[in-house]
Short mmCIF file of N, CA and C in Angstrom, two decimals:
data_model
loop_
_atom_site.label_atom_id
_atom_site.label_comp_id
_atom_site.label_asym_id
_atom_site.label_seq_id
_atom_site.Cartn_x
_atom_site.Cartn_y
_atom_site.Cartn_z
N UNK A 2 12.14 -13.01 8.44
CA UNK A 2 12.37 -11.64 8.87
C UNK A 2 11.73 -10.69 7.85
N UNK A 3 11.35 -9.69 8.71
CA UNK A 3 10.43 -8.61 7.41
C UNK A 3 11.34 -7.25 7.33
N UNK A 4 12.33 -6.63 7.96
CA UNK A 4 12.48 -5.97 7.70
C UNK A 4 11.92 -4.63 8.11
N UNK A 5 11.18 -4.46 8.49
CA UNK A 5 10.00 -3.35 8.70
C UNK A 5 10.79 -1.77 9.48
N UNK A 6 11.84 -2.62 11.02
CA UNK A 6 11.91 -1.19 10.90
C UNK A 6 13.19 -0.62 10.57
N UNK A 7 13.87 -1.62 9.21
CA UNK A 7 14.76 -1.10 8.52
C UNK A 7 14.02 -0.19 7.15
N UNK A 8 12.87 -0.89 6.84
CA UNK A 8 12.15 0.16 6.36
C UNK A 8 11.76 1.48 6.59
N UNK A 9 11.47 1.11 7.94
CA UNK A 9 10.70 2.93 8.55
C UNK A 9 11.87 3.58 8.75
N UNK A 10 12.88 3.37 8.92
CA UNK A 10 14.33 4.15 9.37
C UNK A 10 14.74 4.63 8.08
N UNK A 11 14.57 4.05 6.53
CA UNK A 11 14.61 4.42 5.25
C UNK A 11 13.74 5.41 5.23
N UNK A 12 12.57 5.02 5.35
CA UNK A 12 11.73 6.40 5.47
C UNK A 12 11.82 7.74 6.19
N UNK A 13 12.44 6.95 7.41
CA UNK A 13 12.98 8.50 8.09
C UNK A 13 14.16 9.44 7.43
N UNK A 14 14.83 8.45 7.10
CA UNK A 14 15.79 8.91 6.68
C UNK A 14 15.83 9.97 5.44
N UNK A 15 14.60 9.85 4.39
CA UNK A 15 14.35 10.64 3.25
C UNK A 15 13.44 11.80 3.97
N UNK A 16 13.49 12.12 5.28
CA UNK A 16 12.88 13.21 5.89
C UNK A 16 11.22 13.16 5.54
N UNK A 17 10.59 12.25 5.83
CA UNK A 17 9.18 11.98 5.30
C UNK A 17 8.27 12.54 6.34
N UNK A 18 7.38 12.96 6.68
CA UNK A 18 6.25 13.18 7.78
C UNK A 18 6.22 12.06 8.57
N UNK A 19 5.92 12.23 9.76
CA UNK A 19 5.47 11.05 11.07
C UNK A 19 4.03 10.54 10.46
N UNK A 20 3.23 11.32 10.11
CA UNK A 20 2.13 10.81 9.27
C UNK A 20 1.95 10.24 8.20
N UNK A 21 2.86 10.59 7.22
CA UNK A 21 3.10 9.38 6.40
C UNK A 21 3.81 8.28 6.61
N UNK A 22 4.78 8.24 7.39
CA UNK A 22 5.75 7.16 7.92
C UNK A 22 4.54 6.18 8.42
N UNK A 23 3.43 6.86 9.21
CA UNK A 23 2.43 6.18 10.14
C UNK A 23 1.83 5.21 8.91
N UNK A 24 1.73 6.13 7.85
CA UNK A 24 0.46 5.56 6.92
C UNK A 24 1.02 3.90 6.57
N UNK A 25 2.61 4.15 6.18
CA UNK A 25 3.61 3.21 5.28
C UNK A 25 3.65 2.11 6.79
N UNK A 26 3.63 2.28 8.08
CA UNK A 26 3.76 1.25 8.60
C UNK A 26 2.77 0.43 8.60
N UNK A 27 1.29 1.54 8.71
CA UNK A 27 -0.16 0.70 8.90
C UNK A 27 -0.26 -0.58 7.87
N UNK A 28 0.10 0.22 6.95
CA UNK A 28 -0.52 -1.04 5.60
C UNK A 28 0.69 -2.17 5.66
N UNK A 29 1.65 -1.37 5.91
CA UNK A 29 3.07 -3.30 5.89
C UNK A 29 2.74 -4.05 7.41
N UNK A 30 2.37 -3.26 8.64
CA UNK A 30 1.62 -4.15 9.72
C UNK A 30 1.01 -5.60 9.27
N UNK A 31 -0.65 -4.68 7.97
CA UNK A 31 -1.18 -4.99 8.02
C UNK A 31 -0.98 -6.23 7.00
N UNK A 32 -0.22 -5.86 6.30
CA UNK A 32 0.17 -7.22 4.98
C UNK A 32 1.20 -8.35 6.33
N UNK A 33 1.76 -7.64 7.05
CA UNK A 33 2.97 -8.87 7.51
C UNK A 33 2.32 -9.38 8.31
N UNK A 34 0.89 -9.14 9.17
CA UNK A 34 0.41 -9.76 9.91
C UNK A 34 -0.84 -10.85 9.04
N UNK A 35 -1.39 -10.57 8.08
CA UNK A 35 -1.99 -11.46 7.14
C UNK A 35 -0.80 -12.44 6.77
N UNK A 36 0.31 -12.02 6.30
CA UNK A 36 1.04 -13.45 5.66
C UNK A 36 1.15 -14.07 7.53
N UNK A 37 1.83 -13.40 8.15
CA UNK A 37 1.97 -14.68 9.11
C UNK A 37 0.90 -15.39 9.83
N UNK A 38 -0.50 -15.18 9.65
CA UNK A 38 -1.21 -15.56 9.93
C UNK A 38 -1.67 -17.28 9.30
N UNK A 39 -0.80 -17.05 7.75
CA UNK A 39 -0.58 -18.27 6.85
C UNK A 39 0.47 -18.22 6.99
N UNK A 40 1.37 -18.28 8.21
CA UNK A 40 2.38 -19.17 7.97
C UNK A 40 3.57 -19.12 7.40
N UNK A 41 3.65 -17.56 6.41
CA UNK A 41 4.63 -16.66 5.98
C UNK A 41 5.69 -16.41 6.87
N UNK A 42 6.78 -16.46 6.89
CA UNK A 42 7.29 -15.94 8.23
C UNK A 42 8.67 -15.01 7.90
N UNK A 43 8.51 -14.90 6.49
CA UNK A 43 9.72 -13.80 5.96
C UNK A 43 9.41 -13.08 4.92
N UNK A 44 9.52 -12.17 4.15
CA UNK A 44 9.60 -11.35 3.15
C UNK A 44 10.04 -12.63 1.59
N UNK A 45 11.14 -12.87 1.75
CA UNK A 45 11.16 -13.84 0.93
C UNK A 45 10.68 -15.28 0.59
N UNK A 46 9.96 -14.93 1.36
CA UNK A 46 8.62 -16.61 1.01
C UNK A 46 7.63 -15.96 0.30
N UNK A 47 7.46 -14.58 0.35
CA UNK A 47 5.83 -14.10 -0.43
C UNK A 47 5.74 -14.03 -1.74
N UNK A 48 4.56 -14.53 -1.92
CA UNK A 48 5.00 -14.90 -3.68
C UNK A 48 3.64 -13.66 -4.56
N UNK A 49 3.52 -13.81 -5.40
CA UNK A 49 2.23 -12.96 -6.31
C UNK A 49 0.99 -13.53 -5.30
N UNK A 50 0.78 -14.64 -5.36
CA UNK A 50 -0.55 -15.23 -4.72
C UNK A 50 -1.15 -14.60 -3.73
N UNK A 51 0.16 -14.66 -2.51
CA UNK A 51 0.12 -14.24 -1.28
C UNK A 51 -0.80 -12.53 -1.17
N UNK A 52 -0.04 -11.98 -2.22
CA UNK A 52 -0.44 -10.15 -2.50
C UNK A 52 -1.47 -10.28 -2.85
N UNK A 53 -2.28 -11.43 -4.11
CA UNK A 53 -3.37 -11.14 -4.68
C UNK A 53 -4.52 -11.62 -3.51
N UNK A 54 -4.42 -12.70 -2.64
CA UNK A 54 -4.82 -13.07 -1.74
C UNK A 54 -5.54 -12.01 -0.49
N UNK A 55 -4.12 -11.14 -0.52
CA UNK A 55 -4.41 -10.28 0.32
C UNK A 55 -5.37 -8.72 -0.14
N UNK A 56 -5.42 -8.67 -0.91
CA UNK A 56 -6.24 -8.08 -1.61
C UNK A 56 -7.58 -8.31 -1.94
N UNK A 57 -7.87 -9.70 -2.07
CA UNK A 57 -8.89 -10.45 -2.42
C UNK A 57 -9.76 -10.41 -0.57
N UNK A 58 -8.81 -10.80 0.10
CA UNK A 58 -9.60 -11.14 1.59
C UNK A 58 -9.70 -9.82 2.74
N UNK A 59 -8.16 -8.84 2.30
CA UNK A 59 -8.46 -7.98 2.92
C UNK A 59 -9.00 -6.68 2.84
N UNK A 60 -8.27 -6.36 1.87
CA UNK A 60 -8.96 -4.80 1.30
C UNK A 60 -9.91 -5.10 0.36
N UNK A 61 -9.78 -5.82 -0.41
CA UNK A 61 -11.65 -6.10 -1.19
C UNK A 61 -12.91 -6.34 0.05
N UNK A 62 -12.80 -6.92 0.99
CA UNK A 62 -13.55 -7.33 1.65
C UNK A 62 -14.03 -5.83 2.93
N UNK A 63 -12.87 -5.32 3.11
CA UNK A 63 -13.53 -4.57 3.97
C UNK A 63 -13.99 -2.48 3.32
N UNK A 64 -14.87 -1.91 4.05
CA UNK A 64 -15.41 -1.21 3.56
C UNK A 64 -14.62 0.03 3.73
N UNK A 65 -13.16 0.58 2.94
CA UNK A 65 -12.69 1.37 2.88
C UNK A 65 -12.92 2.11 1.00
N UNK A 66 -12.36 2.95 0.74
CA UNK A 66 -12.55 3.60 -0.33
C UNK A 66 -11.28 3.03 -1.28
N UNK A 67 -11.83 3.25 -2.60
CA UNK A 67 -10.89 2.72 -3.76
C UNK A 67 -9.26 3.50 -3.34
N UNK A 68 -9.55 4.95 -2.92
CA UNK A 68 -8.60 5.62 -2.87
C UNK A 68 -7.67 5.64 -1.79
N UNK A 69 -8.22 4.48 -0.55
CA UNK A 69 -7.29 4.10 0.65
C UNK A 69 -6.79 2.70 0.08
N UNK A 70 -7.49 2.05 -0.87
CA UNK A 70 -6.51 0.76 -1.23
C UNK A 70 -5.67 1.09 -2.51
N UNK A 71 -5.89 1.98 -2.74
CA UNK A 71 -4.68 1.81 -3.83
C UNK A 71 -3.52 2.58 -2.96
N UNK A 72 -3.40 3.27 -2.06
CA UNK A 72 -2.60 3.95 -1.44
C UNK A 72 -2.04 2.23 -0.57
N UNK A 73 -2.59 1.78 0.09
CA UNK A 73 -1.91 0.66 0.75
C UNK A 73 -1.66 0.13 -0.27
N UNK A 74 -1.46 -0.35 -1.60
CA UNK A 74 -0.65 -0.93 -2.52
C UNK A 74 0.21 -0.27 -3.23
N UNK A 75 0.19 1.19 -3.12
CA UNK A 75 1.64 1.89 -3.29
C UNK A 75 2.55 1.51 -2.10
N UNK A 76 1.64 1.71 -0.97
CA UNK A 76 2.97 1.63 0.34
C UNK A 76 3.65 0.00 0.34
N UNK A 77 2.61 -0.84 0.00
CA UNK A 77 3.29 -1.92 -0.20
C UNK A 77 4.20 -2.51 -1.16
N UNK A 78 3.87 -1.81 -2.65
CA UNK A 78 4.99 -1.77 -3.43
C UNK A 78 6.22 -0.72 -3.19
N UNK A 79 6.32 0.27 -2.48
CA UNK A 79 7.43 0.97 -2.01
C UNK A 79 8.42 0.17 -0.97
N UNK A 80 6.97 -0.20 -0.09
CA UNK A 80 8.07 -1.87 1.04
C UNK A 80 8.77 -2.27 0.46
N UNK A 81 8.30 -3.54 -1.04
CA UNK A 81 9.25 -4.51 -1.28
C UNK A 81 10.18 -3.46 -2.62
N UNK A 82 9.71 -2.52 -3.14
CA UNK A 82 11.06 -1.88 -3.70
C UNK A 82 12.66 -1.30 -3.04
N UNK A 83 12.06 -1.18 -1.56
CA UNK A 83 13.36 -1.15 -0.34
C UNK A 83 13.73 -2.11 -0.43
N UNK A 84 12.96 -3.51 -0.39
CA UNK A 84 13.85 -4.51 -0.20
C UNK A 84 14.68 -4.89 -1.13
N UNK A 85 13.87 -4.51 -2.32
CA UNK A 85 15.52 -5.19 -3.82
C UNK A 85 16.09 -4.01 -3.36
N UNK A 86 16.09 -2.75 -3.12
CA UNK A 86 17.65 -1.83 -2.99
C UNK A 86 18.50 -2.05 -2.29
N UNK A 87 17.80 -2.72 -1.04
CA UNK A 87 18.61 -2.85 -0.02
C UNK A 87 19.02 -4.85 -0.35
N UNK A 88 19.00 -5.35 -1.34
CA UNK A 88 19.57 -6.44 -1.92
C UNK A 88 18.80 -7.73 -0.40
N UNK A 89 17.55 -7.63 -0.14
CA UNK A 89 17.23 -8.34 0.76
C UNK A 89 16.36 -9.32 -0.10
N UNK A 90 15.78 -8.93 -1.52
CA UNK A 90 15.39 -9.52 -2.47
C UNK A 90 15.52 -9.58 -3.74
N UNK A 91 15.66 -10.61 -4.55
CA UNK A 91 15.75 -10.54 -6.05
C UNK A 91 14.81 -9.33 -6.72
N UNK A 92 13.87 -10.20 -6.69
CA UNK A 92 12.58 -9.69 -6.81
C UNK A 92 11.40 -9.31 -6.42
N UNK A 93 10.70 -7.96 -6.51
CA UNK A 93 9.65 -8.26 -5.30
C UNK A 93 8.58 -8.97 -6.38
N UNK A 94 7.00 -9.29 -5.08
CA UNK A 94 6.47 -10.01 -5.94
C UNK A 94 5.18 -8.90 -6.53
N UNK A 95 4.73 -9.28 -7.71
CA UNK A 95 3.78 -8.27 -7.99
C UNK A 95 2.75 -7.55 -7.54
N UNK A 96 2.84 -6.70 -7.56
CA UNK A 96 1.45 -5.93 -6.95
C UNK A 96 0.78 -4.88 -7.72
N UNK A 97 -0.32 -5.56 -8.24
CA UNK A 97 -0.90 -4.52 -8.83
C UNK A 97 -1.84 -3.56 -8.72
N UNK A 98 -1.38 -2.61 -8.99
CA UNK A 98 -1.27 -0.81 -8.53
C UNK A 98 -2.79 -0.29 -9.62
N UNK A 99 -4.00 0.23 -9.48
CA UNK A 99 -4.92 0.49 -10.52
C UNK A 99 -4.83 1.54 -9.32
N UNK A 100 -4.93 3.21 -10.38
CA UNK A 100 -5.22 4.48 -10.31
C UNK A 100 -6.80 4.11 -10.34
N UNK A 101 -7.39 4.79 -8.95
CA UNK A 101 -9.03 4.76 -8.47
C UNK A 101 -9.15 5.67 -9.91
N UNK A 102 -10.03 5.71 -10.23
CA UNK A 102 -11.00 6.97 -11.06
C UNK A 102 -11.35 7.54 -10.06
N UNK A 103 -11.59 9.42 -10.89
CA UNK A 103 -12.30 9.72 -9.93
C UNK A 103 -13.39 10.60 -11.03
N UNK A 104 -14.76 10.66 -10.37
CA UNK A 104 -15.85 10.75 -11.07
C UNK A 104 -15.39 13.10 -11.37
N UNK A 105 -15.54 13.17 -12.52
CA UNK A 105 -14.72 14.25 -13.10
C UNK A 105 -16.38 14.94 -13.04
N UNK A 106 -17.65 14.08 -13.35
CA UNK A 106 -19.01 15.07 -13.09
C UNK A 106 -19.25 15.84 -15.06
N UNK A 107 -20.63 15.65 -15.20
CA UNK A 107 -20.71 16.84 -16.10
C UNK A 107 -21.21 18.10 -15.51
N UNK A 108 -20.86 19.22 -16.23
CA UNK A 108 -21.66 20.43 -14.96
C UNK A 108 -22.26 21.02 -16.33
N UNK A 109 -23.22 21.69 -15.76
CA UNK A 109 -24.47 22.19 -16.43
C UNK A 109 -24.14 23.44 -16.28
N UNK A 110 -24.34 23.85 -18.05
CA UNK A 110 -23.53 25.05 -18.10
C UNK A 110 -24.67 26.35 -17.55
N UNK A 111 -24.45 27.02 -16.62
CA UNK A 111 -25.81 27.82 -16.24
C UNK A 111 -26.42 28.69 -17.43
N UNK A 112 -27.54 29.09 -17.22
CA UNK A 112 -28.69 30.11 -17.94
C UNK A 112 -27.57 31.51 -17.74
N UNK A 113 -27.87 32.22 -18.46
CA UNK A 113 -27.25 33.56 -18.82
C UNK A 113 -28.47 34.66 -18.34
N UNK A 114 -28.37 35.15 -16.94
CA UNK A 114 -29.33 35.77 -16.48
C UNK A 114 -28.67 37.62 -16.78
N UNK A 115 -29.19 38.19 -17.12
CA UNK A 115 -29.27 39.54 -17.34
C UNK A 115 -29.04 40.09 -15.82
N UNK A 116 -28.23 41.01 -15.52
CA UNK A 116 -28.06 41.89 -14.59
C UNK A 116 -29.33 42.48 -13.62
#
């Protein structure tokens, strides 16, 4: 069992946007339909591997921006942090979270043109 729309009902519940609620379901869809695709068939079978796996095959692989996968690995570490509150897990399993850079630019300080 995953849980999912005891999740989204948590989310509703903290008065969140339908658009972000949307965002937080897309990416746990998209993780709970990769684990069961191997065979996963609950929240508490997923181990570190499973996350790094999924990272490795899904969001490394396809052509979205640094700044849409680190957002699906917040939403996915917010998933399994519902689940230890809501005592459905010990522990969740790791997921690691890297802040995209973002290119800050040098700017060229302009010429000082006279009036």
């Amino acid at each position: 069992m995953w849980y999912l729309d005891e999740f989204l009902t948590h989310l509703h519940s903290r008065q969140l946007s339908i658009r972000t609620i949307k965002i937080y379901r897309l990416h746990a869809d998209r993780f709970i339909h990769f684990c069961e695709d191997r065979g996963i068939r609950s929240c508490n079978a997923v181990t570190d591997d499973d996350v790094h796996r999924f990272i490795v095959d899904v969001l490394d692989r396809q052509s979205h921006t640094p700044e849409w996968n680190y957002v699906a690995l917040l939403c996915l570490g917010r998933y399994f942090a519902f689940l230890v509150e809501e005592s459905i897990l010990f522990a969740p399993p790791s997921i690691p979270v890297k802040k995209p850079r973002y290119s800050s630019g040098s700017y060229r300080a302009l010429d000082k043109h006279p009036l």
